[in-house]
Coordinates of C-alpha atoms in Angstrom, one line a residue:
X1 CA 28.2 -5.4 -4.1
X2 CA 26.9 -5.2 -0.6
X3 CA 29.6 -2.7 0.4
X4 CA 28.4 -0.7 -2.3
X5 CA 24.9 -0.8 -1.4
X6 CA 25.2 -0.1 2.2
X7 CA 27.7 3.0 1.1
X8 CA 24.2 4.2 -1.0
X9 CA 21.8 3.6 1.8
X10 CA 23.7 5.5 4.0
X11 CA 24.8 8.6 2.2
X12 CA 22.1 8.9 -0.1
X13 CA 18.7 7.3 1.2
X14 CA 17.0 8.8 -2.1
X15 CA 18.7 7.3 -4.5
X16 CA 19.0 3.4 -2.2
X17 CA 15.2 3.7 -2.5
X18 CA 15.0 4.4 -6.7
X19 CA 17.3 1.9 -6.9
X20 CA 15.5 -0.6 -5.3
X21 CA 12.1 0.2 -6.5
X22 CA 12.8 0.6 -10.5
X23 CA 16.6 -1.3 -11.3
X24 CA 16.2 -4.0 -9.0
X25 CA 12.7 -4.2 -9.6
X26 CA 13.2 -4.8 -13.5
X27 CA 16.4 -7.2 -13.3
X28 CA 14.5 -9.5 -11.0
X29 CA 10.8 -9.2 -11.0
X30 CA 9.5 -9.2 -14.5
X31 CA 5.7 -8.0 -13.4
X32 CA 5.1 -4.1 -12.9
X33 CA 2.3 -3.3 -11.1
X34 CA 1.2 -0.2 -13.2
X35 CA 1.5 -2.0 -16.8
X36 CA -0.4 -4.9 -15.0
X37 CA -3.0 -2.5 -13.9
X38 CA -3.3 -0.6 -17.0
X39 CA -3.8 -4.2 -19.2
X40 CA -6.2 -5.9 -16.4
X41 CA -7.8 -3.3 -14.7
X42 CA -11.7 -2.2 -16.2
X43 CA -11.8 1.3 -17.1
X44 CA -15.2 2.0 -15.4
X45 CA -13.7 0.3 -12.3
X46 CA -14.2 1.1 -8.5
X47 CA -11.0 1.6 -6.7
X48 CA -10.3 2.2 -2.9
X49 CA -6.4 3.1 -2.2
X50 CA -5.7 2.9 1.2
X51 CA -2.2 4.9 2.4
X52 CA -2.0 7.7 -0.7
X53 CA 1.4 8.8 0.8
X54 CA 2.1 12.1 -1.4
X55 CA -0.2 11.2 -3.9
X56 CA 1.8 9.5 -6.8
X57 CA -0.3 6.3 -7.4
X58 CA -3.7 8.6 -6.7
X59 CA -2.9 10.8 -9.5
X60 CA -1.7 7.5 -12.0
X61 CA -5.0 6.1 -11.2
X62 CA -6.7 9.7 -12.0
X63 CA -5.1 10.0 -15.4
X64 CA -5.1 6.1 -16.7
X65 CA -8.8 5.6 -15.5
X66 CA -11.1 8.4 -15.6
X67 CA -14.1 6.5 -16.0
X68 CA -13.3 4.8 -12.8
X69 CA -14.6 5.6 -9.5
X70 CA -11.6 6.3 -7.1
X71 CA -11.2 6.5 -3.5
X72 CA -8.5 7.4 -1.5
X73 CA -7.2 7.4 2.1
X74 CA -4.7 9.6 3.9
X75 CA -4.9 10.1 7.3
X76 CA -1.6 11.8 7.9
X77 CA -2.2 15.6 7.6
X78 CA 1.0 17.0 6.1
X79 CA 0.7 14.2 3.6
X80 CA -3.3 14.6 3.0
X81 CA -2.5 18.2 2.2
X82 CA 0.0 17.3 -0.5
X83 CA -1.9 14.7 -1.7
X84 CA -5.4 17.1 -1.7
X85 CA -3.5 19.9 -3.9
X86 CA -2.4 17.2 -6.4
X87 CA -6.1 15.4 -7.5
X88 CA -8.1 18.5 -7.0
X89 CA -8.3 18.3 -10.6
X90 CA -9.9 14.9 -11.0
X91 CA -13.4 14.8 -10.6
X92 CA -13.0 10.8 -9.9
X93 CA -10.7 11.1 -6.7
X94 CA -12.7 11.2 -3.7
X95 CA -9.8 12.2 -1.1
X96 CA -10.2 11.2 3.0
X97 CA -8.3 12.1 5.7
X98 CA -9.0 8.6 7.3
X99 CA -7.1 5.5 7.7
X100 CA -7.9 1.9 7.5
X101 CA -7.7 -0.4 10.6
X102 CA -9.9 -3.3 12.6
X103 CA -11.7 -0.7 14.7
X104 CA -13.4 2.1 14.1
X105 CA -12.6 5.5 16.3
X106 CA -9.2 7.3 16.5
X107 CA -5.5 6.2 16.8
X108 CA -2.0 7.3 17.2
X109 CA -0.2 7.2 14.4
X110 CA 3.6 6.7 15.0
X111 CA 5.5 9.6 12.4
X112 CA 8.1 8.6 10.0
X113 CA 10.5 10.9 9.3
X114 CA 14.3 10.8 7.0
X115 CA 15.9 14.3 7.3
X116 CA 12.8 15.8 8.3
X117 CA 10.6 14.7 5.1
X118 CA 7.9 11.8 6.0
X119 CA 8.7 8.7 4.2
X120 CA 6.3 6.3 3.7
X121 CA 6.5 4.6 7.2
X122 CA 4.0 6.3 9.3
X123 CA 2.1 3.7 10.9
X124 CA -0.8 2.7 13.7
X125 CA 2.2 0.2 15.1
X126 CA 4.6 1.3 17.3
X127 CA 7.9 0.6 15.2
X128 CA 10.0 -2.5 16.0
X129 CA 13.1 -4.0 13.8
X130 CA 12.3 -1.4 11.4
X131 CA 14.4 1.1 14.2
X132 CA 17.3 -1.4 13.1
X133 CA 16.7 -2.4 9.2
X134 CA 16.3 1.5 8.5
X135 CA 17.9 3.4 11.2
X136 CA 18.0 6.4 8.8
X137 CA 13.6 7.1 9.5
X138 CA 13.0 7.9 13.3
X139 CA 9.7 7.7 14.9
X140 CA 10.0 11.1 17.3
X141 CA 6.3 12.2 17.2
X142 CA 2.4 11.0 16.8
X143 CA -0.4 12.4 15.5
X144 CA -4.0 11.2 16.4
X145 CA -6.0 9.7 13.3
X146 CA -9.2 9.5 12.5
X147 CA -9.6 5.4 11.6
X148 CA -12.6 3.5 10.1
X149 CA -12.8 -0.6 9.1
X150 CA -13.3 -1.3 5.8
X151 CA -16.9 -2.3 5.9
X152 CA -17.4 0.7 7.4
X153 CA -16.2 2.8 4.7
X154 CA -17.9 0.5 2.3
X155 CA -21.0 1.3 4.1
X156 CA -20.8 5.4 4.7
X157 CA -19.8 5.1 0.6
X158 CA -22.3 2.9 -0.6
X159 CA -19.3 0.9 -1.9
X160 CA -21.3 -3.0 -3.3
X161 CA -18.0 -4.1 -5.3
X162 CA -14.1 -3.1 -5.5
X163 CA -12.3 -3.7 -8.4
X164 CA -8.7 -2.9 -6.8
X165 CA -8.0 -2.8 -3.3
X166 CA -4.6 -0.8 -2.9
X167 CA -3.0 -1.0 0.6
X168 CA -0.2 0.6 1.7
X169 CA -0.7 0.7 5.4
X170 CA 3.3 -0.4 7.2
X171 CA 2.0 -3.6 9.1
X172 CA -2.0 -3.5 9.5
X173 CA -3.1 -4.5 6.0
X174 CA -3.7 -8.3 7.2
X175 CA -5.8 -6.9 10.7
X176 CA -8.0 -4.1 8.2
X177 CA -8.8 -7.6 5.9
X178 CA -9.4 -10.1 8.7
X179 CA -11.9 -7.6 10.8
X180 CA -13.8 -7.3 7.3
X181 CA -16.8 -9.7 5.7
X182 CA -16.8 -7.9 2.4
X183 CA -13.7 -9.7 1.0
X184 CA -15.7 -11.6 -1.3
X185 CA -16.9 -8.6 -3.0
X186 CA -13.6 -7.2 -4.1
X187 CA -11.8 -8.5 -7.1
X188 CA -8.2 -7.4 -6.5
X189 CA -6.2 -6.7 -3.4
X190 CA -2.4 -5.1 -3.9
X191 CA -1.0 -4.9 -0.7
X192 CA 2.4 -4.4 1.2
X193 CA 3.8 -7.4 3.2
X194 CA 6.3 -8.2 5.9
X195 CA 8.6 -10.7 6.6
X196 CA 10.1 -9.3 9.7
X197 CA 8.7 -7.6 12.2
X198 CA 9.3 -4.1 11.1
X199 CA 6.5 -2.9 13.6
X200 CA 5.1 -4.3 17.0
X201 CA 2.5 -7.5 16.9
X202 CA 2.5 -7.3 13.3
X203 CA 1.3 -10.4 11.4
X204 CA 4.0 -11.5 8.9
X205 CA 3.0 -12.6 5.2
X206 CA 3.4 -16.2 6.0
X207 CA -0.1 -15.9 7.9
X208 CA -1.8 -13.6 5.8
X209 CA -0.8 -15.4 3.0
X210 CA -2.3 -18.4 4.3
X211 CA -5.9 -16.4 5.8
X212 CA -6.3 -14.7 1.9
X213 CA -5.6 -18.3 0.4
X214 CA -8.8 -19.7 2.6
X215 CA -10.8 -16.2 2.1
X216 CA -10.5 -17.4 -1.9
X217 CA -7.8 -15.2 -3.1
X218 CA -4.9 -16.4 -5.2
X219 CA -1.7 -14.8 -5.2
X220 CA -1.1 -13.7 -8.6
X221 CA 2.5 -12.6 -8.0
X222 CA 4.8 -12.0 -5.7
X223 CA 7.0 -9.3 -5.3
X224 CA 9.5 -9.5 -2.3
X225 CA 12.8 -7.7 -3.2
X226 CA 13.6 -6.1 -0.1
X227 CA 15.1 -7.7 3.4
X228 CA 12.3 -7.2 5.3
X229 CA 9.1 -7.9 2.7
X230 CA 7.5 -6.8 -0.6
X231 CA 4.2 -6.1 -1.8
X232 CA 2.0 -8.7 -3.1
X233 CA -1.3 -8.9 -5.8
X234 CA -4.0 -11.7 -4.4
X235 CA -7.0 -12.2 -7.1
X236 CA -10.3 -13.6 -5.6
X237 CA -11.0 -16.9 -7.3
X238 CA -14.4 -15.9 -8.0
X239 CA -13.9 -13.5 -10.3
X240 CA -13.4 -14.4 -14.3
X241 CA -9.5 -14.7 -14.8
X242 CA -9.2 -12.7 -18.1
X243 CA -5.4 -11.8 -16.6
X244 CA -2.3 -10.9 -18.7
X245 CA 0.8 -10.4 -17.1
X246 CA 3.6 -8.2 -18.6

């Protein structure tokens, strides 16, 4: 089995990926984010998704809840454009071309790139073991970002309460939640972990598991199928648990 995978992560990156994300995903986790969302999530709710990528998860949030309130983050310009063309129909989506971090001012943001297409790796860390996990996605250019902390975009929004936090952010989610004092108002946080260094001075999930668990937050589940982490849903305690899973 592992010959046959590392034959499909080399010649065909695409389809490694699919089959990670939806078969593996279904023979061994039994919770999918979006059902989740779609049983659990209010339909008047405020969301703030952090690392929109191409767009995807913008536009399910667009078309499942169109009462809600949406706000979304891109700071990476060929992706922000994709993403812009995509929601221009919603009248929810509120698109940035910002990205979260624990200062606010501008970065470098180190370029991802498989055969020429960004994929999802971009990131305010300079790259480290992920060079070696997925030697496919290079790192061979930067582009300066505009960044902002979270209370600081809560603030320029006049953003009181977050029903779901999405993060997507390759290594920083723990530093953007640790430099913030608004954690208390947000109900729930979705957001990618590590368990290797994939980038430089990252903190792994073992320690921002540990900082969400004394901000309050359960984790409601776990999803860690790949080598190198997962993402994971933490649910502030505070909040009436009304949850049902898949």
């Amino acid at each position: 089995m592992d010959k046959i995978k590392n034959f499909v992560y080399k010649n065909n990156i695409n389809l490694y990926i699919f089959l990670k994300k939806y078969v593996q995903k279904k023979l061994n986790f039994p919770v999918d984010i979006d059902i989740f969302l779609l049983k659990n999530l209010e339909k008047n709710s405020v969301i703030v998704e952090a690392g929109a990528a191409n767009g995807n998860d913008t536009v399910f949030f667009g078309e499942n809840f169109p009462k809600s309130k949406i706000y979304s983050l891109e700071p990476m310009s060929s992706l922000y454009e994709v993403t812009s063309k995509k929601v221009k129909q919603f009248e929810n989506i509120e698109l940035f071309k910002l990205a979260f971090s624990d200062i606010d001012g501008k970065l470098d943001l180190n370029l991802a790139e498989n055969e020429d297409q960004p994929w999802g790796s971009s990131s305010l860390l300079e790259p480290k073991l992920h060079l070696e996990i997925h030697p496919g996605i290079k790192f061979n250019d930067k582009e300066t970002v505009e960044v902002v902390k979270l209370d600081t975009f809560l603030k320029m929004n006049e953003i009181t309460s977050i029903n779901l936090l999405w993060l997507d952010l390759q290594g920083v989610e723990p530093d953007v939640l640790m430099a913030s004092t608004n954690l208390s108002k947000i109900e729930f946080i979705y957001s990618e972990v590590s368990v290797l260094e994939n980038y430089e001075n990252q903190i792994l999930y073992k320690d921002y598991k540990n900082f969400m668990i004394e901000k309050g937050f359960t984790v409601h589940f776990e999803d860690i199928r790949w080598e190198d982490g997962g993402n994971v849903l933490f649910k502030n305690k505070s909040f009436v648990d009304n949850t049902k899973n898949t």
